Amino acid sequence: MTQITNYMYTIDDAFKHCFYIIPDYQREYVWTDKQVTQLLEDMNEHIGDTDTDYFIGTVLVSPIKNEKGHFDVIDGQQRLTTFFLILCVLRVLSKGMEQSETINSILKHSYTDKNGNIEHKFKLEPRYENASNIIKKIIEKNDTPESVRKHIQNSGVQIYGSVEKILNAYEIIYNFLENNYSSIISIIFNIIICH
């Protein structure tokens, strides 16, 4: 019988030392503007409340054998992907600030391969449609939604289905954070760093 263990993590904890694989048999990213906006508004209501923790829901994962810190996502991939996109947006909005590097280290692990080349392993790897490629391009471009979308279109990737939904979520998050927070530093610490 498989043992189930529960842990409570902050977003920082959840991504810092873990790599998440969303298998291709899992449901693709389907969240619409409504679900993304609702999550952002719920979080917004709890920012600054240091007396209570904000529970975002359960993410069910299964460890991948022989790959320490790597997990297959069984349930909760919609939230996990959305929080990953929030981190991507926070990195864009904090460009030039010290916090940008902290977020960068949460999004990806960089290492030198045996040939001396710098390689990057992203903390989230959805394996359906072109989602992994889109996540990679969002991280690499590190820019506004318009710029990212144009970059993806110029690369020849077809934008439809879950890929379109990922890009829409990225844009909604970007606009929400940019329009609602004059000091991005406070949201970075409240969402990621504060426990």
PDB file of C-alpha atoms in Angstrom:
ATOM      1  CA  MET A   1       0.000   0.000   0.000  1.00  0.00           C
ATOM      2  CA  THR A   2       1.277   3.447  -0.921  1.00  0.00           C
ATOM      3  CA  GLN A   3       1.726   5.901   1.913  1.00  0.00           C
ATOM      4  CA  ILE A   4       0.194   9.357   1.554  1.00  0.00           C
ATOM      5  CA  THR A   5       1.976  12.186   3.348  1.00  0.00           C
ATOM      6  CA  ASN A   6       0.665  15.735   3.784  1.00  0.00           C
ATOM      7  CA  TYR A   7       2.862  18.818   3.813  1.00  0.00           C
ATOM      8  CA  MET A   8       2.048  22.516   4.017  1.00  0.00           C
ATOM      9  CA  TYR A   9       4.243  24.641   1.782  1.00  0.00           C
ATOM     10  CA  THR A  10       4.511  28.277   0.855  1.00  0.00           C
ATOM     11  CA  ILE A  11       4.797  28.945  -2.866  1.00  0.00           C
ATOM     12  CA  ASP A  12       8.495  29.529  -2.331  1.00  0.00           C
ATOM     13  CA  ASP A  13       8.869  26.144  -0.596  1.00  0.00           C
ATOM     14  CA  ALA A  14       6.792  24.345  -3.203  1.00  0.00           C
ATOM     15  CA  PHE A  15       8.976  25.454  -6.112  1.00  0.00           C
ATOM     16  CA  LYS A  16      12.403  26.087  -4.610  1.00  0.00           C
ATOM     17  CA  HIS A  17      13.627  22.492  -4.419  1.00  0.00           C
ATOM     18  CA  CYS A  18      10.981  20.630  -6.435  1.00  0.00           C
ATOM     19  CA  PHE A  19      10.468  19.938 -10.116  1.00  0.00           C
ATOM     20  CA  TYR A  20       6.937  19.222 -11.305  1.00  0.00           C
ATOM     21  CA  ILE A  21       6.102  17.171 -14.377  1.00  0.00           C
ATOM     22  CA  ILE A  22       2.532  17.383 -15.644  1.00  0.00           C
ATOM     23  CA  PRO A  23       2.147  14.155 -17.626  1.00  0.00           C
ATOM     24  CA  ASP A  24       0.544  14.314 -21.053  1.00  0.00           C
ATOM     25  CA  TYR A  25      -2.366  12.175 -19.856  1.00  0.00           C
ATOM     26  CA  GLN A  26      -3.386  14.892 -17.374  1.00  0.00           C
ATOM     27  CA  ARG A  27      -5.951  17.514 -18.313  1.00  0.00           C
ATOM     28  CA  GLU A  28      -4.409  20.443 -20.156  1.00  0.00           C
ATOM     29  CA  TYR A  29      -4.506  23.953 -18.753  1.00  0.00           C
ATOM     30  CA  VAL A  30      -8.157  24.978 -18.980  1.00  0.00           C
ATOM     31  CA  TRP A  31      -8.512  27.883 -16.575  1.00  0.00           C
ATOM     32  CA  THR A  32     -10.321  30.847 -18.093  1.00  0.00           C
ATOM     33  CA  ASP A  33     -10.132  34.530 -17.217  1.00  0.00           C
ATOM     34  CA  LYS A  34     -12.755  33.929 -14.531  1.00  0.00           C
ATOM     35  CA  GLN A  35     -10.766  31.336 -12.532  1.00  0.00           C
ATOM     36  CA  VAL A  36      -7.469  33.228 -12.828  1.00  0.00           C
ATOM     37  CA  THR A  37      -9.070  36.512 -11.767  1.00  0.00           C
ATOM     38  CA  GLN A  38     -10.855  34.798  -8.860  1.00  0.00           C
ATOM     39  CA  LEU A  39      -7.568  33.374  -7.566  1.00  0.00           C
ATOM     40  CA  LEU A  40      -5.890  36.779  -7.835  1.00  0.00           C
ATOM     41  CA  GLU A  41      -8.772  38.510  -6.060  1.00  0.00           C
ATOM     42  CA  ASP A  42      -8.795  35.880  -3.291  1.00  0.00           C
ATOM     43  CA  MET A  43      -5.061  36.347  -2.795  1.00  0.00           C
ATOM     44  CA  ASN A  44      -5.492  40.109  -2.874  1.00  0.00           C
ATOM     45  CA  GLU A  45      -7.940  39.923   0.035  1.00  0.00           C
ATOM     46  CA  HIS A  46      -5.359  38.088   2.166  1.00  0.00           C
ATOM     47  CA  ILE A  47      -2.236  40.090   1.332  1.00  0.00           C
ATOM     48  CA  GLY A  48      -1.017  41.870   4.409  1.00  0.00           C
ATOM     49  CA  ASP A  49      -2.875  39.522   6.779  1.00  0.00           C
ATOM     50  CA  THR A  50       0.067  38.107   8.693  1.00  0.00           C
ATOM     51  CA  ASP A  51      -2.100  36.506  11.385  1.00  0.00           C
ATOM     52  CA  THR A  52      -3.498  33.730   9.210  1.00  0.00           C
ATOM     53  CA  ASP A  53      -2.210  31.551   6.411  1.00  0.00           C
ATOM     54  CA  TYR A  54      -4.003  31.573   3.081  1.00  0.00           C
ATOM     55  CA  PHE A  55      -4.798  28.032   1.929  1.00  0.00           C
ATOM     56  CA  ILE A  56      -4.758  27.834  -1.862  1.00  0.00           C
ATOM     57  CA  GLY A  57      -5.765  24.230  -2.142  1.00  0.00           C
ATOM     58  CA  THR A  58      -4.250  20.817  -2.443  1.00  0.00           C
ATOM     59  CA  VAL A  59      -1.760  19.683  -5.025  1.00  0.00           C
ATOM     60  CA  LEU A  60      -1.356  15.925  -5.223  1.00  0.00           C
ATOM     61  CA  VAL A  61       1.975  14.664  -6.527  1.00  0.00           C
ATOM     62  CA  SER A  62       3.795  11.361  -6.826  1.00  0.00           C
ATOM     63  CA  PRO A  63       7.589  11.121  -6.520  1.00  0.00           C
ATOM     64  CA  ILE A  64       9.398  10.029  -9.657  1.00  0.00           C
ATOM     65  CA  LYS A  65      11.681   7.083  -8.899  1.00  0.00           C
ATOM     66  CA  ASN A  66      15.407   7.747  -9.060  1.00  0.00           C
ATOM     67  CA  GLU A  67      14.898  11.498  -9.550  1.00  0.00           C
ATOM     68  CA  LYS A  68      15.210  13.285  -6.221  1.00  0.00           C
ATOM     69  CA  GLY A  69      12.873  16.273  -5.919  1.00  0.00           C
ATOM     70  CA  HIS A  70      10.955  15.390  -9.109  1.00  0.00           C
ATOM     71  CA  PHE A  71       7.220  14.782  -8.962  1.00  0.00           C
ATOM     72  CA  ASP A  72       4.430  13.827 -11.331  1.00  0.00           C
ATOM     73  CA  VAL A  73       1.437  16.084 -10.743  1.00  0.00           C
ATOM     74  CA  ILE A  74      -1.667  13.992 -10.142  1.00  0.00           C
ATOM     75  CA  ASP A  75      -4.097  16.767  -9.165  1.00  0.00           C
ATOM     76  CA  GLY A  76      -3.922  20.552  -8.798  1.00  0.00           C
ATOM     77  CA  GLN A  77      -2.085  21.320 -12.021  1.00  0.00           C
ATOM     78  CA  GLN A  78      -4.353  24.283 -12.822  1.00  0.00           C
ATOM     79  CA  ARG A  79      -3.387  26.077  -9.584  1.00  0.00           C
ATOM     80  CA  LEU A  80       0.242  24.991  -9.823  1.00  0.00           C
ATOM     81  CA  THR A  81       0.545  26.306 -13.386  1.00  0.00           C
ATOM     82  CA  THR A  82      -1.191  29.565 -12.439  1.00  0.00           C
ATOM     83  CA  PHE A  83       1.157  30.137  -9.504  1.00  0.00           C
ATOM     84  CA  PHE A  84       4.106  29.404 -11.744  1.00  0.00           C
ATOM     85  CA  LEU A  85       2.814  32.072 -14.145  1.00  0.00           C
ATOM     86  CA  ILE A  86       2.425  34.494 -11.210  1.00  0.00           C
ATOM     87  CA  LEU A  87       6.101  33.929 -10.420  1.00  0.00           C
ATOM     88  CA  CYS A  88       6.978  34.586 -14.084  1.00  0.00           C
ATOM     89  CA  VAL A  89       5.073  37.885 -14.000  1.00  0.00           C
ATOM     90  CA  LEU A  90       6.640  38.915 -10.681  1.00  0.00           C
ATOM     91  CA  ARG A  91      10.069  38.334 -12.196  1.00  0.00           C
ATOM     92  CA  VAL A  92       9.190  40.631 -15.122  1.00  0.00           C
ATOM     93  CA  LEU A  93       7.794  43.333 -12.855  1.00  0.00           C
ATOM     94  CA  SER A  94      10.829  43.188 -10.571  1.00  0.00           C
ATOM     95  CA  LYS A  95      13.447  43.514 -13.341  1.00  0.00           C
ATOM     96  CA  GLY A  96      16.514  45.336 -12.077  1.00  0.00           C
ATOM     97  CA  MET A  97      15.640  44.609  -8.451  1.00  0.00           C
ATOM     98  CA  GLU A  98      17.439  42.201  -6.192  1.00  0.00           C
ATOM     99  CA  GLN A  99      14.243  40.155  -5.770  1.00  0.00           C
ATOM    100  CA  SER A 100      14.264  39.254  -9.462  1.00  0.00           C
ATOM    101  CA  GLU A 101      17.144  36.817  -8.909  1.00  0.00           C
ATOM    102  CA  THR A 102      15.320  35.184  -6.006  1.00  0.00           C
ATOM    103  CA  ILE A 103      12.326  34.567  -8.237  1.00  0.00           C
ATOM    104  CA  ASN A 104      14.592  33.404 -11.058  1.00  0.00           C
ATOM    105  CA  SER A 105      16.050  30.713  -8.780  1.00  0.00           C
ATOM    106  CA  ILE A 106      12.525  29.578  -7.882  1.00  0.00           C
ATOM    107  CA  LEU A 107      11.503  29.248 -11.554  1.00  0.00           C
ATOM    108  CA  LYS A 108      14.507  27.322 -12.817  1.00  0.00           C
ATOM    109  CA  HIS A 109      17.660  25.538 -11.822  1.00  0.00           C
ATOM    110  CA  SER A 110      20.740  26.548 -13.804  1.00  0.00           C
ATOM    111  CA  TYR A 111      23.805  24.353 -14.032  1.00  0.00           C
ATOM    112  CA  THR A 112      26.893  23.773 -16.145  1.00  0.00           C
ATOM    113  CA  ASP A 113      26.857  20.599 -18.232  1.00  0.00           C
ATOM    114  CA  LYS A 114      29.902  18.390 -18.831  1.00  0.00           C
ATOM    115  CA  ASN A 115      30.824  20.489 -21.898  1.00  0.00           C
ATOM    116  CA  GLY A 116      30.833  23.737 -19.912  1.00  0.00           C
ATOM    117  CA  ASN A 117      27.522  24.999 -21.313  1.00  0.00           C
ATOM    118  CA  ILE A 118      24.955  26.657 -19.068  1.00  0.00           C
ATOM    119  CA  GLU A 119      21.744  24.617 -19.015  1.00  0.00           C
ATOM    120  CA  HIS A 120      18.386  25.443 -17.417  1.00  0.00           C
ATOM    121  CA  LYS A 121      15.890  23.027 -15.931  1.00  0.00           C
ATOM    122  CA  PHE A 122      12.489  24.598 -15.355  1.00  0.00           C
ATOM    123  CA  LYS A 123      10.568  23.796 -12.161  1.00  0.00           C
ATOM    124  CA  LEU A 124       7.371  23.163 -14.110  1.00  0.00           C
ATOM    125  CA  GLU A 125       7.227  20.946 -17.181  1.00  0.00           C
ATOM    126  CA  PRO A 126       3.779  20.380 -18.640  1.00  0.00           C
ATOM    127  CA  ARG A 127       4.069  17.590 -21.202  1.00  0.00           C
ATOM    128  CA  TYR A 128       0.873  18.159 -23.156  1.00  0.00           C
ATOM    129  CA  GLU A 129       0.441  20.001 -26.454  1.00  0.00           C
ATOM    130  CA  ASN A 130       3.150  22.733 -26.753  1.00  0.00           C
ATOM    131  CA  ALA A 131       2.816  23.795 -23.117  1.00  0.00           C
ATOM    132  CA  SER A 132       6.395  23.021 -22.075  1.00  0.00           C
ATOM    133  CA  ASN A 133       7.695  25.027 -25.021  1.00  0.00           C
ATOM    134  CA  ILE A 134       5.417  27.953 -24.100  1.00  0.00           C
ATOM    135  CA  ILE A 135       6.517  27.925 -20.446  1.00  0.00           C
ATOM    136  CA  LYS A 136      10.142  27.919 -21.617  1.00  0.00           C
ATOM    137  CA  LYS A 137       9.531  30.866 -23.966  1.00  0.00           C
ATOM    138  CA  ILE A 138       7.721  32.868 -21.244  1.00  0.00           C
ATOM    139  CA  ILE A 139      10.682  32.399 -18.910  1.00  0.00           C
ATOM    140  CA  GLU A 140      13.315  33.095 -21.566  1.00  0.00           C
ATOM    141  CA  LYS A 141      11.609  36.226 -22.923  1.00  0.00           C
ATOM    142  CA  ASN A 142      10.939  37.640 -19.439  1.00  0.00           C
ATOM    143  CA  ASP A 143       8.796  40.462 -20.787  1.00  0.00           C
ATOM    144  CA  THR A 144       5.279  41.872 -21.173  1.00  0.00           C
ATOM    145  CA  PRO A 145       2.465  39.616 -22.398  1.00  0.00           C
ATOM    146  CA  GLU A 146       2.395  41.396 -25.772  1.00  0.00           C
ATOM    147  CA  SER A 147       6.114  40.861 -26.278  1.00  0.00           C
ATOM    148  CA  VAL A 148       5.938  37.216 -25.177  1.00  0.00           C
ATOM    149  CA  ARG A 149       2.970  36.503 -27.469  1.00  0.00           C
ATOM    150  CA  LYS A 150       4.763  38.102 -30.428  1.00  0.00           C
ATOM    151  CA  HIS A 151       7.929  36.127 -29.653  1.00  0.00           C
ATOM    152  CA  ILE A 152       5.927  32.886 -29.591  1.00  0.00           C
ATOM    153  CA  GLN A 153       4.096  33.720 -32.828  1.00  0.00           C
ATOM    154  CA  ASN A 154       7.405  34.553 -34.527  1.00  0.00           C
ATOM    155  CA  SER A 155       8.812  31.193 -33.431  1.00  0.00           C
ATOM    156  CA  GLY A 156       6.065  29.424 -35.377  1.00  0.00           C
ATOM    157  CA  VAL A 157       4.293  27.831 -32.416  1.00  0.00           C
ATOM    158  CA  GLN A 158       0.561  27.557 -32.997  1.00  0.00           C
ATOM    159  CA  ILE A 159      -1.421  29.461 -30.364  1.00  0.00           C
ATOM    160  CA  TYR A 160      -4.664  27.619 -29.627  1.00  0.00           C
ATOM    161  CA  GLY A 161      -6.243  25.481 -26.887  1.00  0.00           C
ATOM    162  CA  SER A 162      -4.281  25.257 -23.664  1.00  0.00           C
ATOM    163  CA  VAL A 163      -1.409  27.293 -25.112  1.00  0.00           C
ATOM    164  CA  GLU A 164      -3.837  30.180 -25.679  1.00  0.00           C
ATOM    165  CA  LYS A 165      -5.201  29.757 -22.156  1.00  0.00           C
ATOM    166  CA  ILE A 166      -1.687  29.853 -20.657  1.00  0.00           C
ATOM    167  CA  LEU A 167      -0.890  33.058 -22.539  1.00  0.00           C
ATOM    168  CA  ASN A 168      -4.244  34.581 -21.536  1.00  0.00           C
ATOM    169  CA  ALA A 169      -3.600  33.706 -17.885  1.00  0.00           C
ATOM    170  CA  TYR A 170      -0.134  35.287 -18.124  1.00  0.00           C
ATOM    171  CA  GLU A 171      -1.693  38.486 -19.496  1.00  0.00           C
ATOM    172  CA  ILE A 172      -4.443  38.594 -16.850  1.00  0.00           C
ATOM    173  CA  ILE A 173      -1.907  38.116 -14.061  1.00  0.00           C
ATOM    174  CA  TYR A 174       0.422  40.733 -15.513  1.00  0.00           C
ATOM    175  CA  ASN A 175      -2.350  43.336 -15.850  1.00  0.00           C
ATOM    176  CA  PHE A 176      -3.790  42.576 -12.408  1.00  0.00           C
ATOM    177  CA  LEU A 177      -0.458  42.918 -10.611  1.00  0.00           C
ATOM    178  CA  GLU A 178       0.651  45.949 -12.585  1.00  0.00           C
ATOM    179  CA  ASN A 179      -2.673  47.753 -12.040  1.00  0.00           C
ATOM    180  CA  ASN A 180      -3.180  46.870  -8.381  1.00  0.00           C
ATOM    181  CA  TYR A 181       0.241  47.247  -6.821  1.00  0.00           C
ATOM    182  CA  SER A 182       2.314  50.389  -6.882  1.00  0.00           C
ATOM    183  CA  SER A 183       5.104  48.663  -5.011  1.00  0.00           C
ATOM    184  CA  ILE A 184       5.826  45.263  -6.480  1.00  0.00           C
ATOM    185  CA  ILE A 185       8.284  44.539  -3.677  1.00  0.00           C
ATOM    186  CA  SER A 186       5.481  44.177  -1.127  1.00  0.00           C
ATOM    187  CA  ILE A 187       3.600  41.607  -3.178  1.00  0.00           C
ATOM    188  CA  ILE A 188       6.771  39.618  -3.861  1.00  0.00           C
ATOM    189  CA  PHE A 189       7.419  39.214  -0.168  1.00  0.00           C
ATOM    190  CA  ASN A 190       3.777  38.605   0.735  1.00  0.00           C
ATOM    191  CA  ILE A 191       3.200  35.936  -1.885  1.00  0.00           C
ATOM    192  CA  ILE A 192       6.551  34.200  -2.065  1.00  0.00           C
ATOM    193  CA  ILE A 193       8.890  34.921   0.776  1.00  0.00           C
ATOM    194  CA  CYS A 194       6.640  35.430   3.813  1.00  0.00           C
ATOM    195  CA  HIS A 195       5.593  32.264   5.589  1.00  0.00           C
TER     196      HIS A 195
END
